[in-house]
GROMACS .gro file of C-alpha atoms in nm:
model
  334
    1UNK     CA    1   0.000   0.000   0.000
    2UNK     CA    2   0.210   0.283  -0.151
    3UNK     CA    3  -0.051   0.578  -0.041
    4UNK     CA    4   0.030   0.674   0.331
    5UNK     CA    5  -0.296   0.843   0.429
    6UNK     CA    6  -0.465   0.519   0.319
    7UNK     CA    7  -0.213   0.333   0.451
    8UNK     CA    8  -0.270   0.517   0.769
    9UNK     CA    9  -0.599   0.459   0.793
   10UNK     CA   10  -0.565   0.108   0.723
   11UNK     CA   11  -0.326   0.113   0.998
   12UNK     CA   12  -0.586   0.265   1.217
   13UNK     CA   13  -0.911   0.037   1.135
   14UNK     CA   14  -0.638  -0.283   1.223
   15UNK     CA   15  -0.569  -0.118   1.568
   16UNK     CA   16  -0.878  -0.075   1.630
   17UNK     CA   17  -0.983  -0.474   1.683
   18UNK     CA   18  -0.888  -0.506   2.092
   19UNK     CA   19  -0.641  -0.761   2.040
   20UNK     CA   20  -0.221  -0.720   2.034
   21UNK     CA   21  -0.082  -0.709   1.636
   22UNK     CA   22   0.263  -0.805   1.603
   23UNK     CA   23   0.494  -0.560   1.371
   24UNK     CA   24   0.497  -0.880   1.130
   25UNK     CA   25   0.150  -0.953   1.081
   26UNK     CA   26   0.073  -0.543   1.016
   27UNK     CA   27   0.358  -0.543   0.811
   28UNK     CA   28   0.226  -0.862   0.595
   29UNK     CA   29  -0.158  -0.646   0.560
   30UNK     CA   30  -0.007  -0.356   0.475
   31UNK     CA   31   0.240  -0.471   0.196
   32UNK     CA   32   0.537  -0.310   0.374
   33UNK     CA   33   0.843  -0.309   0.572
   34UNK     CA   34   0.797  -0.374   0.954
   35UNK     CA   35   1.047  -0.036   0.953
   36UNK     CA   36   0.720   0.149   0.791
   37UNK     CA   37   0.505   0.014   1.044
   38UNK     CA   38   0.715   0.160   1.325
   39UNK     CA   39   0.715   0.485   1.111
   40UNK     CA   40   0.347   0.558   1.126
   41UNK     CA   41   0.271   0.364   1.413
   42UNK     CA   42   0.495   0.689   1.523
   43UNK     CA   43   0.236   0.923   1.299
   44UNK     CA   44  -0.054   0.827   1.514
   45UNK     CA   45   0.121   0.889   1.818
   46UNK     CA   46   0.195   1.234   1.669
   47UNK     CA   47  -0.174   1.254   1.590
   48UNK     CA   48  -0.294   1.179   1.939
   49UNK     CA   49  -0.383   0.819   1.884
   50UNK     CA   50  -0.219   0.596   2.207
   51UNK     CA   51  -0.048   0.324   2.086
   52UNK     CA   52   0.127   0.097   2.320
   53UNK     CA   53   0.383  -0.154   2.222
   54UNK     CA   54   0.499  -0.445   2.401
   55UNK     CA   55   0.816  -0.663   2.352
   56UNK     CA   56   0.867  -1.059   2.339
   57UNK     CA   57   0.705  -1.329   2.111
   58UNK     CA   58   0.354  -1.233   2.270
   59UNK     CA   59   0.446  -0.907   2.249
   60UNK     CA   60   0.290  -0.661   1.967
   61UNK     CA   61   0.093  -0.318   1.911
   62UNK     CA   62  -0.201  -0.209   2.073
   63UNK     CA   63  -0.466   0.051   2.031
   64UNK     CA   64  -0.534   0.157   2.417
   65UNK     CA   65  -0.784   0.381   2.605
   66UNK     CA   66  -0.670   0.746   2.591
   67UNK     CA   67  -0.854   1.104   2.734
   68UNK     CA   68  -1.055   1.133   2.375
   69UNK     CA   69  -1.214   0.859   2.172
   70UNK     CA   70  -1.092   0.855   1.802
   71UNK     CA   71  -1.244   0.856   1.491
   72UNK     CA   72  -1.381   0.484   1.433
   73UNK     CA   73  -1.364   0.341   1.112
   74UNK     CA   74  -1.628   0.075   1.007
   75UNK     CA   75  -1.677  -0.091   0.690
   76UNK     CA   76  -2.043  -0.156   0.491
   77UNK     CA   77  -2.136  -0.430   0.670
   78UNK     CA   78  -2.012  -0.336   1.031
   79UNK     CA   79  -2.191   0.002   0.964
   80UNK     CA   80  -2.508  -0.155   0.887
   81UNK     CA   81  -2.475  -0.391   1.172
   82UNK     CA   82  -2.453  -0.094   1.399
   83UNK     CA   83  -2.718   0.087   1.276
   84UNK     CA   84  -3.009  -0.181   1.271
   85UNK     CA   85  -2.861  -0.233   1.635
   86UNK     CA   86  -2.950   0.090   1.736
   87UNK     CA   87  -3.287   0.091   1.610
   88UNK     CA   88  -3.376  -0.231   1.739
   89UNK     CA   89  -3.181  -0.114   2.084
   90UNK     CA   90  -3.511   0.003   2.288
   91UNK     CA   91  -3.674  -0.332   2.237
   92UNK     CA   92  -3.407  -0.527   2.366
   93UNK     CA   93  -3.263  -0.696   2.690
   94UNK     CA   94  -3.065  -0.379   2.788
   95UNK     CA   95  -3.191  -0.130   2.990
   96UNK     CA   96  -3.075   0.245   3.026
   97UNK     CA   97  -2.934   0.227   2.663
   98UNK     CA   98  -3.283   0.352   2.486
   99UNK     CA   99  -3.206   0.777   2.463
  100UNK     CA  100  -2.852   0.676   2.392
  101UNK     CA  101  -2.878   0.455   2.144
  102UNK     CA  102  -3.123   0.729   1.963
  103UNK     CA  103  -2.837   0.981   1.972
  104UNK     CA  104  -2.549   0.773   1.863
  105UNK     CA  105  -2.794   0.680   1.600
  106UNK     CA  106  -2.846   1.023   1.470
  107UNK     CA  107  -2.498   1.072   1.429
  108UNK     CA  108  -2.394   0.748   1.251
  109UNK     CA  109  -2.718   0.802   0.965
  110UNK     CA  110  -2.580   1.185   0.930
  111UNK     CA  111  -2.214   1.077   0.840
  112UNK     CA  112  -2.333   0.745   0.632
  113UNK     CA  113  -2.319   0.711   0.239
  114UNK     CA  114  -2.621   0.673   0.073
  115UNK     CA  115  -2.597   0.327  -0.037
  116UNK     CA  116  -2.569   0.229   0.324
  117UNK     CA  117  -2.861   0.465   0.446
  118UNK     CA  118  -3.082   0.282   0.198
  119UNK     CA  119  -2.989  -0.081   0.289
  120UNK     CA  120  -3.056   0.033   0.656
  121UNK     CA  121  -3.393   0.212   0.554
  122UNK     CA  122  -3.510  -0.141   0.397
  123UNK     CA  123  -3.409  -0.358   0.682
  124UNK     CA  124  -3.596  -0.115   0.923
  125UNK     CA  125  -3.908  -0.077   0.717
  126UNK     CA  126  -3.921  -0.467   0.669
  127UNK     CA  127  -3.817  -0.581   1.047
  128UNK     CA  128  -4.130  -0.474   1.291
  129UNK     CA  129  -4.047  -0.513   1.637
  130UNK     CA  130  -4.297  -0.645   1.892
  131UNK     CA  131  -4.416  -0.369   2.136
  132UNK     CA  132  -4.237  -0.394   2.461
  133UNK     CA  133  -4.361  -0.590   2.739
  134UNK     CA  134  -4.297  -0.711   3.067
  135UNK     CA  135  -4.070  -0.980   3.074
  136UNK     CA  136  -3.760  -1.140   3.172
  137UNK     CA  137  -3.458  -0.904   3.386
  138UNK     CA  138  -3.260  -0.715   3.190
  139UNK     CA  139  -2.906  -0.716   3.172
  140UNK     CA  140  -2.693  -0.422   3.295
  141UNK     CA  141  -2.537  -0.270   2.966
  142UNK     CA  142  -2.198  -0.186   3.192
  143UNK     CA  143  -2.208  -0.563   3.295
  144UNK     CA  144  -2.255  -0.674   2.914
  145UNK     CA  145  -1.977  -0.423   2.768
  146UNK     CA  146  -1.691  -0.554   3.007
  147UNK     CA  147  -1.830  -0.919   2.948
  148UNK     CA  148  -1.792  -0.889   2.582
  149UNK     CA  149  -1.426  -0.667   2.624
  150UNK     CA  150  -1.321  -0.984   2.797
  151UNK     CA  151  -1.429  -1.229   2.522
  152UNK     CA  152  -1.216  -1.062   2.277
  153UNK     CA  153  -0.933  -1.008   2.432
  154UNK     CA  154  -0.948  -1.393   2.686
  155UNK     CA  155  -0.935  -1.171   3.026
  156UNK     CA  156  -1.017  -1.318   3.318
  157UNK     CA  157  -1.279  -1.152   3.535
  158UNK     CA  158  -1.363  -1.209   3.874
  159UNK     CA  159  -1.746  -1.145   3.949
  160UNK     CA  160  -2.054  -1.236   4.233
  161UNK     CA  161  -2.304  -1.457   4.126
  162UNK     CA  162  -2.643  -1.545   4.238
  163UNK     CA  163  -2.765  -1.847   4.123
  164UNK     CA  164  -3.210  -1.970   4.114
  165UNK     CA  165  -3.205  -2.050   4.490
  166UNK     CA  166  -3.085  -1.703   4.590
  167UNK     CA  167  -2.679  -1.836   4.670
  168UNK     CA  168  -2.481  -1.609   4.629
  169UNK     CA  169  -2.078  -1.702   4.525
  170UNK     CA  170  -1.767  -1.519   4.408
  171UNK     CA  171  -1.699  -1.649   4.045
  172UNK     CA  172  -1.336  -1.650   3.846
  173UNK     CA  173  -1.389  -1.714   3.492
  174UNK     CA  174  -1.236  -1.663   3.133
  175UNK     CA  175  -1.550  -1.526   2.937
  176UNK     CA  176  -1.586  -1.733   2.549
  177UNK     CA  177  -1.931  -1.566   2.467
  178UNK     CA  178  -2.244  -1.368   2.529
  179UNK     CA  179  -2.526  -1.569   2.401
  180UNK     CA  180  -2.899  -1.435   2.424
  181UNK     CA  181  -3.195  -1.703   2.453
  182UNK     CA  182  -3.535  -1.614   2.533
  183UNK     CA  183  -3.455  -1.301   2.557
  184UNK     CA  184  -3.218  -1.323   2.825
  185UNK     CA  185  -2.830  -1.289   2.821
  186UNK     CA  186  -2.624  -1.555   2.882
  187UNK     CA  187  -2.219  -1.567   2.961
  188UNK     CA  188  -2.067  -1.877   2.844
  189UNK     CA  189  -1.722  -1.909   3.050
  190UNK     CA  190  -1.481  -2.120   3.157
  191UNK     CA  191  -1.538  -2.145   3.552
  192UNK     CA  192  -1.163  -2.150   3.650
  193UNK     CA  193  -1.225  -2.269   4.040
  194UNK     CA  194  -1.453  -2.536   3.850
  195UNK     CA  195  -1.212  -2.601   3.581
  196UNK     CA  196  -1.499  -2.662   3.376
  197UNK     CA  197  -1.758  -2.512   3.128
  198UNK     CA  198  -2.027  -2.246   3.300
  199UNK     CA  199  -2.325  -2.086   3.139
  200UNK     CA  200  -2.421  -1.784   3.384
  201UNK     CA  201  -2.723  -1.583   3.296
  202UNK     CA  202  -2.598  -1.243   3.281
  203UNK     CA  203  -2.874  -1.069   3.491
  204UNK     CA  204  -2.734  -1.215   3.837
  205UNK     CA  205  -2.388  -1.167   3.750
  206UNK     CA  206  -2.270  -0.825   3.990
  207UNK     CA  207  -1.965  -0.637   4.075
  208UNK     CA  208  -1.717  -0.786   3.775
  209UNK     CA  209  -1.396  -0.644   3.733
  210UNK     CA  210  -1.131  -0.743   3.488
  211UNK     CA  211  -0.817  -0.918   3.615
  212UNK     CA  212  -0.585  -0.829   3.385
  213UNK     CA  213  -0.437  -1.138   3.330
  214UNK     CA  214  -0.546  -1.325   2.974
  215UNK     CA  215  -0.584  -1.675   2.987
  216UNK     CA  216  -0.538  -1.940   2.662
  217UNK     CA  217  -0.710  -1.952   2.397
  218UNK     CA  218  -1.029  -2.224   2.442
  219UNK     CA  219  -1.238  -2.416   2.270
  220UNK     CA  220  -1.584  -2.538   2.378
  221UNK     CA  221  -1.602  -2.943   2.422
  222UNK     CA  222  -1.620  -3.107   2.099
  223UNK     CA  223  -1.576  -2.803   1.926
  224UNK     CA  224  -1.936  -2.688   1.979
  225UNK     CA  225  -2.050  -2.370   1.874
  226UNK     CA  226  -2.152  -2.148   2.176
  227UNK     CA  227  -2.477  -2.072   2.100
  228UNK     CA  228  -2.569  -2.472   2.062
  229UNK     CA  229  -2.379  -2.545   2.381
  230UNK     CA  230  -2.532  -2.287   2.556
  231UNK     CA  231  -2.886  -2.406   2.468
  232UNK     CA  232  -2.775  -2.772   2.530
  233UNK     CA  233  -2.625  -2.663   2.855
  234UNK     CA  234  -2.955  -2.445   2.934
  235UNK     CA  235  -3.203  -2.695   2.853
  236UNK     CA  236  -3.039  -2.963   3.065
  237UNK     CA  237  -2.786  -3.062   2.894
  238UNK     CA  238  -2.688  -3.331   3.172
  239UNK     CA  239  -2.995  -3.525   3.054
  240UNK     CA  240  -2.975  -3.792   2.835
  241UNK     CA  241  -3.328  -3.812   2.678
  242UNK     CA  242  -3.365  -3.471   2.459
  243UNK     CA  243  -3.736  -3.349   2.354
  244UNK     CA  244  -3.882  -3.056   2.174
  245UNK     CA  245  -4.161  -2.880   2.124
  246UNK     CA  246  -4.375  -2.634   1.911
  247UNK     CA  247  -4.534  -2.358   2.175
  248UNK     CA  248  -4.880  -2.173   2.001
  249UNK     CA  249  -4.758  -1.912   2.187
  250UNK     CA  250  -4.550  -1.592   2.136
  251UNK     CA  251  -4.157  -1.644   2.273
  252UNK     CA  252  -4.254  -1.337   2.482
  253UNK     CA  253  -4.540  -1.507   2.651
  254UNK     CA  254  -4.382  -1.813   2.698
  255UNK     CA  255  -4.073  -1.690   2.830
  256UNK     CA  256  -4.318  -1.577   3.112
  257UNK     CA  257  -4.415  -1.889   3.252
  258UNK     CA  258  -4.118  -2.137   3.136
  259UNK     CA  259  -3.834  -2.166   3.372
  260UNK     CA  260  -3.423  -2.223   3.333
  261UNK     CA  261  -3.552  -2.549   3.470
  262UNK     CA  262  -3.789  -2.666   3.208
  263UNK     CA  263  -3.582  -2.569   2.941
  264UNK     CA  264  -3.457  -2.315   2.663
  265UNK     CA  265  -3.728  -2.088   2.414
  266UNK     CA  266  -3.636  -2.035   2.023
  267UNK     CA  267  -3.871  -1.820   1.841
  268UNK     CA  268  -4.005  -1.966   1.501
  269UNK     CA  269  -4.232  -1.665   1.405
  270UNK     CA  270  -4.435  -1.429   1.543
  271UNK     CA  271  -4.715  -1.673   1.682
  272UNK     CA  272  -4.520  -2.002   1.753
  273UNK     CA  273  -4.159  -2.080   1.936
  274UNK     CA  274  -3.997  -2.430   2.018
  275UNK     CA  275  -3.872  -2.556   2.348
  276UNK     CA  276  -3.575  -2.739   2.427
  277UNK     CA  277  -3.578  -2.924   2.708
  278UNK     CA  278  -3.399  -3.286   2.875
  279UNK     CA  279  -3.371  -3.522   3.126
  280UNK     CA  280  -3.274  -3.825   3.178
  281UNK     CA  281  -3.666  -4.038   3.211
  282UNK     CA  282  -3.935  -4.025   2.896
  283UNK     CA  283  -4.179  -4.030   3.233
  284UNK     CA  284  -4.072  -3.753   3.407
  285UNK     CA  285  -4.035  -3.555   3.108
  286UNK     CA  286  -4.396  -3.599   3.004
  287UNK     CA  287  -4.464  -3.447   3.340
  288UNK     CA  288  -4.280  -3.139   3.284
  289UNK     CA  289  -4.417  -3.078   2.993
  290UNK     CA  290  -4.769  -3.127   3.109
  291UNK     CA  291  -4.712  -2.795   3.347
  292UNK     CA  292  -4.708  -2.590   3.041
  293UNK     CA  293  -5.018  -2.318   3.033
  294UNK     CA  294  -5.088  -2.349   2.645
  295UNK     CA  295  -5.129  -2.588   2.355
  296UNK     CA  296  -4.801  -2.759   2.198
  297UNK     CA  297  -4.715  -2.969   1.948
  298UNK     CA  298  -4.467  -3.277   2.032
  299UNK     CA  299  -4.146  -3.280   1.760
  300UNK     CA  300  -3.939  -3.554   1.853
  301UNK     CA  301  -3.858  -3.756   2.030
  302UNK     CA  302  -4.183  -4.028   1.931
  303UNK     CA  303  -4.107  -4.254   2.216
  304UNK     CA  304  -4.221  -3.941   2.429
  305UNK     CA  305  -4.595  -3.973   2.257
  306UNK     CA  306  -4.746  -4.268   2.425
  307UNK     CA  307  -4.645  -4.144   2.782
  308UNK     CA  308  -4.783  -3.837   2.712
  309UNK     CA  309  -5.110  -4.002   2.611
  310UNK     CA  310  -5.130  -4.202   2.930
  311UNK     CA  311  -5.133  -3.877   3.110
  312UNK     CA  312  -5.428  -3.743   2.850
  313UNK     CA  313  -5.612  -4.076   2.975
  314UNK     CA  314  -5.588  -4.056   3.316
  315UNK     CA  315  -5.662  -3.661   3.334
  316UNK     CA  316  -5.977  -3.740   3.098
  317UNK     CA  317  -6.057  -4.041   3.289
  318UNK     CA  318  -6.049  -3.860   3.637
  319UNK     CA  319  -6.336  -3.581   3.503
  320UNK     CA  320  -6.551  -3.797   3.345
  321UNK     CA  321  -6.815  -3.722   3.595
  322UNK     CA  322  -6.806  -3.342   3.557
  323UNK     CA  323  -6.912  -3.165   3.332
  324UNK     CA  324  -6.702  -2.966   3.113
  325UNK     CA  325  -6.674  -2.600   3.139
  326UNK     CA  326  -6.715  -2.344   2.865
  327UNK     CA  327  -6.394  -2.209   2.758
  328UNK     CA  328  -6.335  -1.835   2.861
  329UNK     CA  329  -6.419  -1.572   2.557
  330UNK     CA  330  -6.098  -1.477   2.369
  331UNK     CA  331  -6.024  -1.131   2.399
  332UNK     CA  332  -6.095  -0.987   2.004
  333UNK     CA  333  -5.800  -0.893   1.809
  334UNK     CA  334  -5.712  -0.538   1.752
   0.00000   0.00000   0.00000
């Protein structure tokens, strides 16, 4: 890259990923000498930019925290990305974010190019959020933003947890990834006193604080993806029978009545959502899911049916005497 202001701002968008960049691998991106990269890394120093550099084979360049936040620079798709985030922001799991995310919003659709303001435009108009309602605790955005700082860079972070019953435990992990199911926040983590896999939901987790120390790079068991081990883990992963199910319900409604305990919630549409859910007897799971508050459809597995039946029979069998009641009047739809 013979140009050095594009060079420079190529330079710049690298440094910008939180992670360290050896003088090799910048050199290799750039086209040019690892001298050159030591020359402007120098330029942005001039220009107020704090880069610190670090000797050794870990050792490398790194764009740090300074008094004033720099210029970002985002390509087409990472532009989009943020804006459809923003929009989308107030009807999320993160609370205190909603008159912020309207300003930084403002100022990324003044400064973008056209093409982009149209591709956002058509994702907006075609994406209609549900209306807010009450639901599940949200996460604290503070909590989230160091979570996620620590994924990226493999920091260790030391944090209090309460867990379903209300105990309450100081928590060393290395953070893999932030994982959202039924509109909750998850942290999937490896639990460093445990020396094992953790899924912690992110609305109990209080008073983190980054360690400073980075630990190796992992990989989830088997090479799962996160998102699939964390609904695995959530929906009782430990069990060896696995079952799912078609709500008629909303994910927002049923997130309101089903439990960590009875498994995980993936919307289909906007009337329907499945349930994940485990354990280890076809018997007992029939039970579970014969708590549920509205109509289902059984998926799989089929060996789940006929117990499920037997539980049809004996409720229908117990009533027999009575006579039914009239369903309650559904309210009309607006």
């Amino acid at each position: 890259m013979r140009d050095p202001s594009a060079r420079l701002l190529r330079l710049l968008s690298l440094l910008q990923t939180p992670r360290e960049w050896p003088g090799a691998e910048l050199a290799g991106r750039l086209g040019v000498t690892a001298r050159t990269v030591r020359r402007d890394i120098d330029r942005l120093r001039d220009l107020g930019y704090p880069v610190r550099a670090t000797r050794g084979s870990t050792g490398g360049y790194r764009l740090t925290a300074g008094t004033a936040m720099p210029p970002l620079l985002l390509d087409d798709d990472e532009a989009t990305a943020i804006a459809i985030g923003l929009r989308t922001a107030a009807a999320g799991a993160v609370t205190g974010i909603e008159d912020a995310s309207l300003r930084a919003l403002a100022k990324l659709e003044q400064v973008l190019p056209h093409r982009l303001r149209h591709r956002v435009a058509a994702l907006s108009e075609a994406a209609v959020p549900l209306p807010p309602q009450d639901g599940p605790p949200a996460a604290d955005p503070a909590v989230l933003a160091l979570l996620a700082a620590a994924c990226v860079t493999r920091e260790k972070v030391r944090f209090a947890y309460t867990a379903a019953g209300g105990h309450r435990t100081r928590r060393l992990a290395q953070p893999h990834r932030l994982v959202t199911a039924a509109r909750r926040w998850y942290l999937v983590a490896y639990d460093e006193d445990r020396a094992d896999w953790r899924t912690f939901r992110a609305d109990r987790i209080t008073e983190p604080h980054a360690t400073g120390v980075r630990g190796p790079e992992r990989r989830l068991p088997g090479g799962a993806d996160a998102a699939a081990w964390a609904m695995d883990a959530l929906a009782g992963g430990s069990g060896t029978i696995r079952a799912r199910l078609l709500l008629h319900v909303p994910a927002e409604e049923a997130a309101e009545h089903v439990t960590a305990w009875q498994g995980v919630l993936e919307p289909v549409d906007r009337r329907t959502c499945r349930l994940h859910t485990a354990s280890d007897s076809l018997r007992f799971l029939a039970h579970r899911i014969t708590l549920l508050p509205f109509g289902y459809t059984l998926l799989d597995p089929p060996e789940l049916a006929g117990h499920l039946a037997a539980i049809a029979r004996r409720a229908a069998g117990a009533v027999r005497d009575f006579p039914p009641e009239p369903p309650a009047p559904e309210a009309p739809a607006s």
